[in-house]
Short mmCIF file of C-alpha atoms and ligand atoms in Angstrom, two decimals:
data_model
loop_
_atom_site.label_atom_id
_atom_site.label_comp_id
_atom_site.label_asym_id
_atom_site.label_seq_id
_atom_site.Cartn_x
_atom_site.Cartn_y
_atom_site.Cartn_z
CA MET A 7 3.65 2.21 -41.90
CA ALA A 8 1.33 1.05 -39.13
CA ALA A 9 -0.42 3.75 -37.12
CA HIS A 10 1.36 4.64 -33.92
CA THR A 11 -0.12 3.25 -30.76
CA VAL A 12 -0.59 5.94 -28.14
CA TYR A 13 0.20 4.54 -24.72
CA LYS A 14 -0.01 7.80 -22.81
CA GLU A 15 -3.12 7.89 -20.71
CA PRO A 16 -5.16 11.08 -20.93
CA ALA A 17 -5.50 12.93 -17.63
CA PRO A 18 -8.82 11.76 -16.20
CA LEU A 19 -11.39 14.41 -15.52
CA LEU A 20 -12.17 14.97 -11.88
CA ASP A 21 -15.54 13.51 -10.99
CA ARG A 22 -15.58 15.15 -7.60
CA GLU A 23 -15.09 18.56 -6.08
CA ASN A 24 -11.90 20.15 -7.35
CA PRO A 25 -9.35 19.98 -4.47
CA LEU A 26 -7.67 23.16 -5.69
CA GLU A 27 -10.96 25.04 -5.33
CA SER A 28 -11.51 23.45 -1.91
CA MET A 29 -8.04 24.60 -0.81
CA MET A 30 -8.51 28.11 -2.24
CA SER A 31 -11.89 28.68 -0.59
CA ARG A 32 -10.34 28.06 2.86
CA PHE A 33 -7.28 30.13 1.92
CA ASN A 34 -9.60 33.02 0.94
CA ILE A 35 -11.44 32.94 4.28
CA ALA A 36 -8.16 32.91 6.23
CA ALA A 37 -6.67 35.69 4.05
CA GLU A 38 -9.74 37.82 4.77
CA ILE A 39 -9.45 37.24 8.54
CA LEU A 40 -5.76 38.13 8.47
CA GLY A 41 -6.35 41.17 6.26
CA LEU A 42 -3.72 39.81 3.88
CA ASP A 43 -2.53 42.47 1.44
CA ASP A 44 -3.29 42.01 -2.26
CA GLU A 45 0.37 41.64 -3.24
CA THR A 46 1.06 38.68 -0.94
CA TYR A 47 -2.34 37.19 -1.73
CA ASN A 48 -1.54 37.22 -5.43
CA VAL A 49 1.89 35.67 -4.89
CA LEU A 50 0.51 32.85 -2.73
CA LYS A 51 -2.59 31.95 -4.68
CA ALA A 52 -0.63 30.35 -7.54
CA PRO A 53 2.30 27.91 -7.44
CA ASP A 54 5.83 29.24 -8.02
CA LYS A 55 6.53 26.58 -10.62
CA GLN A 56 4.71 23.72 -12.40
CA VAL A 57 6.69 21.14 -14.32
CA ILE A 58 5.04 18.59 -16.62
CA VAL A 59 7.26 15.77 -17.83
CA ASN A 60 6.80 13.10 -20.46
CA LEU A 61 8.29 9.81 -19.30
CA PRO A 62 9.03 7.10 -21.88
CA VAL A 63 9.40 3.70 -20.19
CA THR A 64 10.12 0.31 -21.76
CA MET A 65 7.49 -2.05 -20.37
CA ASP A 66 8.15 -5.73 -19.66
CA ASP A 67 6.50 -6.70 -22.98
CA GLY A 68 9.15 -4.67 -24.83
CA LYS A 69 6.76 -1.87 -25.83
CA LEU A 70 7.45 1.75 -25.05
CA ARG A 71 4.84 3.51 -22.99
CA VAL A 72 4.82 7.22 -22.24
CA PHE A 73 3.60 8.40 -18.84
CA GLU A 74 2.78 11.94 -17.79
CA GLY A 75 4.35 13.22 -14.56
CA TYR A 76 4.12 16.45 -12.58
CA ARG A 77 6.08 18.33 -9.98
CA VAL A 78 4.49 21.47 -8.60
CA ILE A 79 6.51 23.80 -6.37
CA HIS A 80 3.98 25.93 -4.56
CA ASN A 81 6.27 28.17 -2.53
CA THR A 82 9.86 28.35 -1.25
CA ILE A 83 9.90 31.52 0.86
CA LEU A 84 10.43 29.50 4.08
CA GLY A 85 12.97 27.05 2.69
CA PRO A 86 13.49 24.35 0.07
CA SER A 87 10.21 22.84 -1.09
CA LYS A 88 9.06 19.56 0.43
CA GLY A 89 6.39 17.09 -0.51
CA GLY A 90 5.60 13.57 -1.62
CA ILE A 91 5.21 11.88 -4.98
CA ARG A 92 1.92 10.14 -5.79
CA TYR A 93 1.56 7.22 -8.22
CA ASP A 94 -2.11 6.81 -9.08
CA LYS A 95 -4.48 6.45 -12.04
CA HIS A 96 -6.36 9.56 -10.97
CA VAL A 97 -3.45 11.97 -10.52
CA HIS A 98 -4.56 15.33 -11.92
CA LEU A 99 -2.59 18.57 -12.19
CA ASP A 100 -5.18 20.53 -10.18
CA GLU A 101 -4.96 17.91 -7.43
CA VAL A 102 -1.15 18.13 -7.40
CA LYS A 103 -1.37 21.93 -7.21
CA ALA A 104 -3.70 21.70 -4.20
CA LEU A 105 -1.49 19.11 -2.52
CA ALA A 106 1.59 21.30 -3.11
CA ALA A 107 -0.09 24.31 -1.48
CA TRP A 108 -1.21 22.13 1.44
CA MET A 109 2.47 21.20 1.94
CA THR A 110 3.37 24.91 2.23
CA TRP A 111 0.67 25.42 4.90
CA LYS A 112 1.52 22.13 6.62
CA CYS A 113 5.24 22.93 6.98
CA ALA A 114 4.40 26.44 8.21
CA VAL A 115 1.89 25.17 10.78
CA VAL A 116 4.48 22.88 12.40
CA ASP A 117 7.15 25.54 12.00
CA ILE A 118 9.70 23.57 10.00
CA PRO A 119 11.93 25.43 7.50
CA TYR A 120 10.42 24.19 4.26
CA GLY A 121 8.25 25.38 1.43
CA GLY A 122 5.67 23.17 -0.23
CA ALA A 123 5.69 20.93 -3.30
CA LYS A 124 4.03 17.79 -4.61
CA GLY A 125 4.61 15.39 -7.45
CA GLY A 126 2.58 12.78 -9.23
CA ILE A 127 2.61 10.38 -12.14
CA ILE A 128 -0.54 9.15 -13.88
CA CYS A 129 -0.04 5.38 -13.67
CA ASP A 130 -1.54 2.34 -12.02
CA PRO A 131 1.24 0.98 -9.77
CA THR A 132 -0.90 -2.03 -8.83
CA THR A 133 -0.63 -3.39 -12.38
CA MET A 134 3.07 -2.61 -12.92
CA SER A 135 6.05 -4.87 -12.18
CA ALA A 136 8.88 -3.76 -9.89
CA GLY A 137 11.09 -3.37 -12.96
CA GLU A 138 8.58 -1.11 -14.71
CA LEU A 139 8.14 0.98 -11.56
CA GLU A 140 11.91 1.28 -11.19
CA ARG A 141 12.34 2.47 -14.79
CA LEU A 142 9.46 4.92 -14.34
CA THR A 143 10.92 6.31 -11.10
CA ARG A 144 14.36 6.69 -12.67
CA ALA A 145 12.87 8.43 -15.75
CA TYR A 146 10.96 10.84 -13.48
CA THR A 147 14.08 11.58 -11.42
CA LEU A 148 16.18 12.21 -14.51
CA ALA A 149 13.53 14.49 -15.98
CA LEU A 150 13.46 16.49 -12.74
CA LYS A 151 17.17 16.40 -11.85
CA ASP A 152 17.41 20.20 -12.04
CA VAL A 153 14.34 20.66 -9.85
CA PHE A 154 15.23 18.20 -7.06
CA GLY A 155 18.11 18.80 -4.66
CA PRO A 156 18.81 18.80 -0.90
CA ASP A 157 18.64 22.62 -0.85
CA ARG A 158 16.04 22.99 -3.61
CA ASP A 159 13.21 20.47 -3.60
CA ILE A 160 13.04 17.32 -1.49
CA PRO A 161 10.51 14.60 -2.42
CA ALA A 162 9.07 11.91 -0.15
CA PRO A 163 6.55 9.06 -0.37
CA ASP A 164 2.83 9.64 -0.88
CA MET A 165 0.01 7.39 -2.14
CA GLY A 166 1.40 4.55 -4.27
CA THR A 167 5.05 5.14 -3.35
CA GLY A 168 7.25 4.11 -0.42
CA PRO A 169 10.86 3.54 0.68
CA ARG A 170 11.60 1.41 -2.41
CA GLU A 171 10.77 4.23 -4.84
CA MET A 172 12.66 6.73 -2.66
CA ALA A 173 15.76 4.49 -2.82
CA TRP A 174 15.61 4.43 -6.65
CA LEU A 175 15.14 8.20 -6.72
CA MET A 176 18.11 8.76 -4.40
CA ASP A 177 20.27 6.42 -6.49
CA GLU A 178 19.37 8.00 -9.83
CA PHE A 179 19.83 11.54 -8.49
CA SER A 180 23.18 10.61 -6.90
CA LYS A 181 24.44 9.04 -10.14
CA THR A 182 23.46 12.03 -12.27
CA SER A 183 24.82 14.59 -9.82
CA GLY A 184 28.04 12.66 -9.22
CA ALA A 185 27.71 12.67 -5.41
CA THR A 186 25.86 10.38 -3.02
CA SER A 187 23.01 12.62 -1.84
CA PRO A 188 20.85 10.99 0.83
CA ALA A 189 19.30 14.37 1.76
CA VAL A 190 17.65 14.76 -1.67
CA VAL A 191 14.74 12.59 -0.60
CA THR A 192 13.12 11.42 2.65
CA GLY A 193 11.22 8.28 3.54
CA LYS A 194 14.21 6.17 2.47
CA PRO A 195 14.83 2.63 3.77
CA LEU A 196 16.49 2.69 7.20
CA VAL A 197 19.75 1.15 5.97
CA MET A 198 20.40 3.97 3.54
CA GLY A 199 19.73 7.03 5.66
CA GLY A 200 16.05 6.69 6.48
CA SER A 201 15.00 7.86 9.93
CA LEU A 202 13.79 5.71 12.76
CA GLY A 203 10.13 6.53 13.35
CA ARG A 204 9.45 7.84 9.80
CA THR A 205 7.16 4.94 8.79
CA GLU A 206 4.75 5.47 11.66
CA ALA A 207 5.24 9.26 11.86
CA THR A 208 2.03 10.40 10.14
CA GLY A 209 -0.14 7.93 12.08
CA ARG A 210 1.62 8.91 15.28
CA GLY A 211 0.88 12.59 14.67
CA VAL A 212 -2.78 11.67 14.09
CA MET A 213 -2.76 9.87 17.45
CA VAL A 214 -1.12 12.81 19.27
CA SER A 215 -3.58 15.30 17.81
CA THR A 216 -6.55 13.02 18.54
CA LEU A 217 -5.53 12.81 22.22
CA ALA A 218 -5.00 16.58 22.37
CA ALA A 219 -8.46 17.18 20.87
CA LEU A 220 -10.12 14.64 23.21
CA ALA A 221 -8.59 16.49 26.16
CA LYS A 222 -10.15 19.75 24.91
CA LEU A 223 -13.52 17.97 24.64
CA GLY A 224 -13.11 16.54 28.15
CA LEU A 225 -13.28 12.96 26.85
CA ASN A 226 -11.32 10.05 28.25
CA PRO A 227 -9.57 8.06 25.45
CA THR A 228 -10.46 4.75 27.07
CA GLU A 229 -14.18 5.59 26.90
CA VAL A 230 -14.15 6.66 23.28
CA SER A 231 -14.91 4.77 20.04
CA ALA A 232 -13.43 5.49 16.62
CA ALA A 233 -13.71 4.61 12.92
CA VAL A 234 -10.67 4.79 10.66
CA GLN A 235 -11.12 5.05 6.89
CA GLY A 236 -8.09 3.71 5.02
CA PHE A 237 -5.70 1.01 6.21
CA GLY A 238 -2.57 2.02 4.31
CA ASN A 239 0.46 3.52 6.01
CA VAL A 240 -1.40 6.42 7.68
CA GLY A 241 -4.66 4.66 8.59
CA SER A 242 -3.15 1.44 9.92
CA TRP A 243 -0.60 3.26 12.09
CA ALA A 244 -3.19 5.75 13.36
CA ALA A 245 -5.56 2.86 14.20
CA LYS A 246 -2.80 0.87 15.91
CA LEU A 247 -1.54 3.77 18.03
CA LEU A 248 -5.07 4.87 19.01
CA PHE A 249 -5.88 1.24 19.86
CA ASP A 250 -2.77 1.13 22.06
CA LYS A 251 -4.05 4.26 23.85
CA GLY A 252 -7.26 2.41 24.71
CA LEU A 253 -9.70 3.76 22.09
CA LYS A 254 -12.23 1.23 20.87
CA ILE A 255 -11.73 1.07 17.10
CA LYS A 256 -15.16 -0.08 15.91
CA ALA A 257 -14.59 0.29 12.17
CA VAL A 258 -11.73 0.20 9.68
CA SER A 259 -11.74 0.06 5.89
CA ASP A 260 -9.51 -0.35 2.87
CA ILE A 261 -10.15 -0.76 -0.87
CA SER A 262 -11.65 -4.20 -0.23
CA GLY A 263 -14.46 -2.72 1.91
CA ALA A 264 -15.28 -1.69 5.47
CA TYR A 265 -15.33 -3.82 8.64
CA TRP A 266 -17.25 -3.28 11.88
CA ASN A 267 -17.04 -4.79 15.36
CA ASP A 268 -19.17 -3.21 18.04
CA ASN A 269 -16.86 -4.57 20.76
CA GLY A 270 -13.83 -3.06 19.05
CA ILE A 271 -11.45 -4.49 16.46
CA ASN A 272 -8.14 -5.91 17.62
CA ILE A 273 -5.90 -3.73 15.43
CA ASP A 274 -2.80 -5.87 15.98
CA GLU A 275 -4.72 -8.81 14.52
CA ALA A 276 -6.05 -6.69 11.63
CA ILE A 277 -2.51 -5.54 10.75
CA ALA A 278 -1.14 -9.09 10.97
CA TYR A 279 -4.00 -10.26 8.71
CA LYS A 280 -3.36 -7.49 6.20
CA ASN A 281 0.38 -8.26 6.10
CA ALA A 282 -0.35 -11.93 5.45
CA HIS A 283 -2.96 -11.21 2.73
CA ASN A 284 -1.35 -9.03 0.09
CA GLY A 285 -1.84 -5.84 2.08
CA ARG A 286 -5.65 -6.21 2.14
CA LEU A 287 -8.24 -6.79 4.86
CA GLU A 288 -10.55 -8.82 2.62
CA GLY A 289 -11.76 -11.88 4.55
CA PHE A 290 -10.63 -10.53 7.96
CA GLY A 291 -12.52 -12.54 10.58
CA GLY A 292 -12.24 -10.08 13.50
CA ALA A 293 -15.14 -7.93 12.26
CA GLU A 294 -18.35 -7.97 10.21
CA PRO A 295 -18.45 -6.45 6.71
CA LEU A 296 -19.93 -2.95 6.64
CA ASN A 297 -21.06 -0.93 3.65
CA ALA A 298 -18.00 1.22 2.83
CA ASP A 299 -20.04 4.44 2.62
CA ASP A 300 -21.55 3.80 6.04
CA LEU A 301 -18.22 3.95 7.88
CA LEU A 302 -18.16 7.76 7.71
CA THR A 303 -21.62 8.10 9.22
CA SER A 304 -21.31 5.21 11.70
CA ASN A 305 -22.06 5.59 15.37
CA VAL A 306 -18.61 6.44 16.79
CA ASP A 307 -17.12 9.36 18.73
CA VAL A 308 -14.05 9.91 16.55
CA LEU A 309 -13.76 9.71 12.78
CA VAL A 310 -10.33 9.44 11.15
CA PRO A 311 -10.51 9.75 7.35
CA ALA A 312 -7.07 8.49 6.28
CA ALA A 313 -7.55 7.55 2.64
CA VAL A 314 -8.21 10.02 -0.18
CA GLU A 315 -9.61 13.49 -0.89
CA ASP A 316 -13.24 14.56 -0.87
CA VAL A 317 -14.87 11.70 1.03
CA ILE A 318 -16.78 13.97 3.42
CA THR A 319 -19.02 16.10 1.25
CA GLU A 320 -22.23 18.12 1.46
CA HIS A 321 -24.06 14.84 0.73
CA ASN A 322 -22.96 12.88 3.82
CA ALA A 323 -21.71 15.56 6.26
CA GLY A 324 -25.19 16.01 7.74
CA ASP A 325 -25.27 12.33 8.75
CA ILE A 326 -21.94 12.24 10.58
CA LYS A 327 -22.37 11.21 14.21
CA ALA A 328 -18.79 11.66 15.43
CA LYS A 329 -17.95 14.55 17.76
CA LEU A 330 -14.40 14.75 16.49
CA ILE A 331 -12.88 14.37 13.02
CA VAL A 332 -9.11 14.01 12.72
CA GLU A 333 -7.95 14.22 9.12
CA GLY A 334 -5.17 11.72 8.41
CA ALA A 335 -5.60 12.15 4.63
CA ASN A 336 -4.94 15.32 2.68
CA GLY A 337 -8.18 17.09 1.78
CA PRO A 338 -10.68 14.41 2.90
CA THR A 339 -13.36 17.06 3.53
CA SER A 340 -14.58 19.11 0.61
CA ALA A 341 -15.18 22.80 1.24
CA SER A 342 -18.93 22.42 0.70
CA ALA A 343 -19.08 20.18 3.80
CA ASP A 344 -17.37 22.70 6.12
CA PRO A 345 -20.48 24.78 7.00
CA ILE A 346 -22.53 21.63 7.70
CA ILE A 347 -19.84 20.24 10.01
CA ASN A 348 -19.39 23.56 11.79
CA GLU A 349 -23.15 23.91 12.23
CA LYS A 350 -23.23 20.49 13.91
CA GLY A 351 -20.49 21.59 16.32
CA ILE A 352 -18.08 18.81 15.30
CA LEU A 353 -14.46 19.57 16.21
CA VAL A 354 -12.20 19.04 13.18
CA VAL A 355 -8.43 18.69 13.45
CA PRO A 356 -7.63 19.65 9.86
CA ASP A 357 -5.33 17.75 7.53
CA ILE A 358 -2.57 20.38 7.44
CA LEU A 359 -2.23 19.97 11.21
CA ALA A 360 -3.34 16.37 11.86
CA ASN A 361 -1.15 14.67 9.24
CA SER A 362 1.89 16.91 9.56
CA GLY A 363 3.75 14.32 11.68
CA GLY A 364 4.96 12.71 8.45
CA VAL A 365 6.70 15.74 7.04
CA THR A 366 8.00 16.61 10.52
CA VAL A 367 9.92 13.33 10.72
CA SER A 368 10.92 13.78 7.05
CA TYR A 369 12.52 17.01 8.23
CA PHE A 370 14.33 15.07 10.98
CA GLU A 371 15.53 12.57 8.37
CA TRP A 372 16.91 15.40 6.23
CA VAL A 373 18.61 16.98 9.28
CA GLN A 374 20.21 13.63 10.21
CA ASN A 375 21.42 13.12 6.61
CA ARG A 376 23.00 16.55 6.63
CA GLN A 377 24.49 16.08 10.10
CA GLY A 378 25.75 12.63 9.16
CA PHE A 379 24.49 11.56 12.58
CA LYS A 380 21.68 9.13 13.33
CA TRP A 381 19.18 9.98 16.05
CA THR A 382 17.69 7.39 18.39
CA GLU A 383 14.01 6.51 18.09
CA GLU A 384 13.36 8.25 21.42
CA MET A 385 14.87 11.49 20.09
CA VAL A 386 12.67 11.30 17.00
CA THR A 387 9.39 10.54 18.73
CA GLU A 388 9.94 12.88 21.66
CA ARG A 389 10.75 15.81 19.33
CA ALA A 390 7.98 14.98 16.86
CA ASP A 391 5.35 14.65 19.61
CA ARG A 392 6.39 18.00 21.06
CA ILE A 393 6.16 19.71 17.67
CA MET A 394 2.70 18.19 17.10
CA SER A 395 1.33 19.21 20.48
CA ASP A 396 2.79 22.74 20.24
CA ALA A 397 1.24 23.16 16.78
CA PHE A 398 -2.08 21.80 18.04
CA GLU A 399 -2.10 24.33 20.93
CA LYS A 400 -1.20 27.21 18.65
CA VAL A 401 -3.98 26.39 16.19
CA TYR A 402 -6.49 25.76 18.99
CA LYS A 403 -5.66 29.14 20.63
CA THR A 404 -5.96 30.89 17.25
CA SER A 405 -9.36 29.30 16.72
CA GLN A 406 -10.50 30.58 20.12
CA LYS A 407 -9.03 34.03 19.57
CA TYR A 408 -10.83 34.61 16.25
CA LYS A 409 -13.81 32.35 17.07
CA ILE A 410 -13.16 30.30 13.94
CA PRO A 411 -12.97 26.54 13.25
CA MET A 412 -9.58 24.89 13.71
CA ARG A 413 -9.31 24.37 9.93
CA ILE A 414 -9.39 28.09 9.20
CA ALA A 415 -7.20 28.74 12.26
CA ALA A 416 -4.53 26.41 10.83
CA TYR A 417 -4.55 28.38 7.57
CA VAL A 418 -4.39 31.65 9.53
CA VAL A 419 -1.30 30.46 11.46
CA SER A 420 0.41 29.27 8.26
CA ILE A 421 -0.43 32.16 5.98
CA ASP A 422 0.55 34.63 8.68
CA LYS A 423 3.99 33.03 9.00
CA VAL A 424 4.55 33.00 5.24
CA ALA A 425 3.23 36.58 4.82
CA GLN A 426 5.47 37.89 7.62
CA THR A 427 8.47 36.24 5.98
CA TYR A 428 7.64 37.98 2.70
CA LYS A 429 7.57 41.30 4.56
CA PHE A 430 11.04 40.68 6.04
CA ARG A 431 12.59 39.33 2.86
CA GLY A 432 11.00 41.93 0.58
CA GLY A 433 12.52 42.25 -2.87
CA PHE A 434 9.66 42.13 -5.33
N1 LIG B 506 3.31 12.82 1.46
C1 LIG B 506 3.34 13.19 2.84
C2 LIG B 506 2.38 14.34 3.10
O1 LIG B 506 1.44 14.55 2.37
C3 LIG B 506 4.75 13.41 3.35
C4 LIG B 506 5.50 14.53 2.71
C5 LIG B 506 6.97 14.60 3.15
O2 LIG B 506 7.34 13.91 4.06
O3 LIG B 506 7.69 15.39 2.53
O4 LIG B 506 2.50 15.02 4.07
#
C-alpha cells in the first residue's frame, strides 16, 4: 500500500511577539490597578473553553485534505460569546486565544451583553476555490454545531471571511438544528438578515474615535494628515470615512505595497481602483509607491494600523512621527512598544475600543434577527456612533482618573465590568 499523503498543514510557529503574551501583559497591569482579587484573576486569565477540530474536505482535484480549525470561548459571564472566524495560513491557537480574550474586553468596553470568542482555520483562502471554501465552512460549522447557537456562541467575519462564509455557516447550522436561525451568526448578506451599516461599521467606529481623539488633542480634522495601513474592509472604510471628514490621507497600503501622495490620496478613486483590480491597489496611479515598512513611521499626524497584529514593535515605535494612533486592527501594537509610545506622548486609541464598532453593529444585527424587525440605516449609525463616543469618553475619563494610557484604561473599564458581574453572580 502506498504511504499516506498528509495534507494537514502543521501549525506554523509564530515568528513575532506572541499576541497572547501581549494581551496578558496589559491585562496584568490593569488587574494590578484595579486590585483584582486572585480568584477572578485566575478565572479570567485562561479561556473557558478551547475546541480544536479536524476538518476533512474533498478538494476540487478529488483528494481529501484535512484542515485544523479552532474555536476559543474566552468568557461568557456577560452573555453568549461573540467573535469572528479567521481563515489564514498563519492562524495559531495562541493567536486565537488572544483574539478571543480581546473580544471579551471589547464587548465589555462598549457595554454590549456578550462574552468573547474567536475562531480560525489554518488555510490559505486565496488559493482555494469557492466550492472548497464552502465545503470547509460547512465542515467547520458541523464540527462546532454544539458550540454555536444564538444564545451560546455567535460567530462573525474576520480576516479571510465575509458575508458569503457567514451565509454558508447560517445555512449549515439551520439545516442541522432543524430551524432557520439567522441569529446564530452576524455579518450575513443583507438579503438574509444582515444589518444595514454592518459592512462599514468597524471603519466607521475608527472614524468616530479618531474624531473624538482629535478633539481631545485640540486638532481640527481638516488640518490633519493620516496614514492607513491595510485596505481591506476595516482600512478602506476607515480611510474613506476619514477622507469624507476632511483628513488628508497621505498614505495607504495593502499586501501589494504602500502608496504615498503628499497632497492627499483621493480615497474614492483608490477604492474604485481596488474594486476594479481584484481587490488590490497594485498599479494605482493616484499615489507614488512607498516602502511598506515606511508607512508606519511616515510624516503624518494620525496613524491607523488596520491590517494585522504586531506591526508596531520595539524596533519601529521610536521612529513613529504621528501624534495619534487609532488601532483598527486587533493587536497591531506589541506590548514591548507600549513604553516607547507612552514615553513619546503619543495618544493611542486601543484596538478594543477603536475597532469595537464592528461587534457593536453585529450586536444590532443579532437584536434585529431576534426581533424579526429591520432597523433603518439611520437607526444603526446613530446608535452605533453614540455607543462609540460614550465608550471613548468613559475610557478617556478613566485614563485621566488613574493617569494611565488609554489602552490600560480600556482594560480597566472592561475587567472591572466583568469582575463586578462575577461578584453579583457568584456561585463558584
Ligand atoms: N471580527 C470582528 C472583530 O474582531 C467582528 C466580531 C463580531 O462582529 O462578532 O471585532
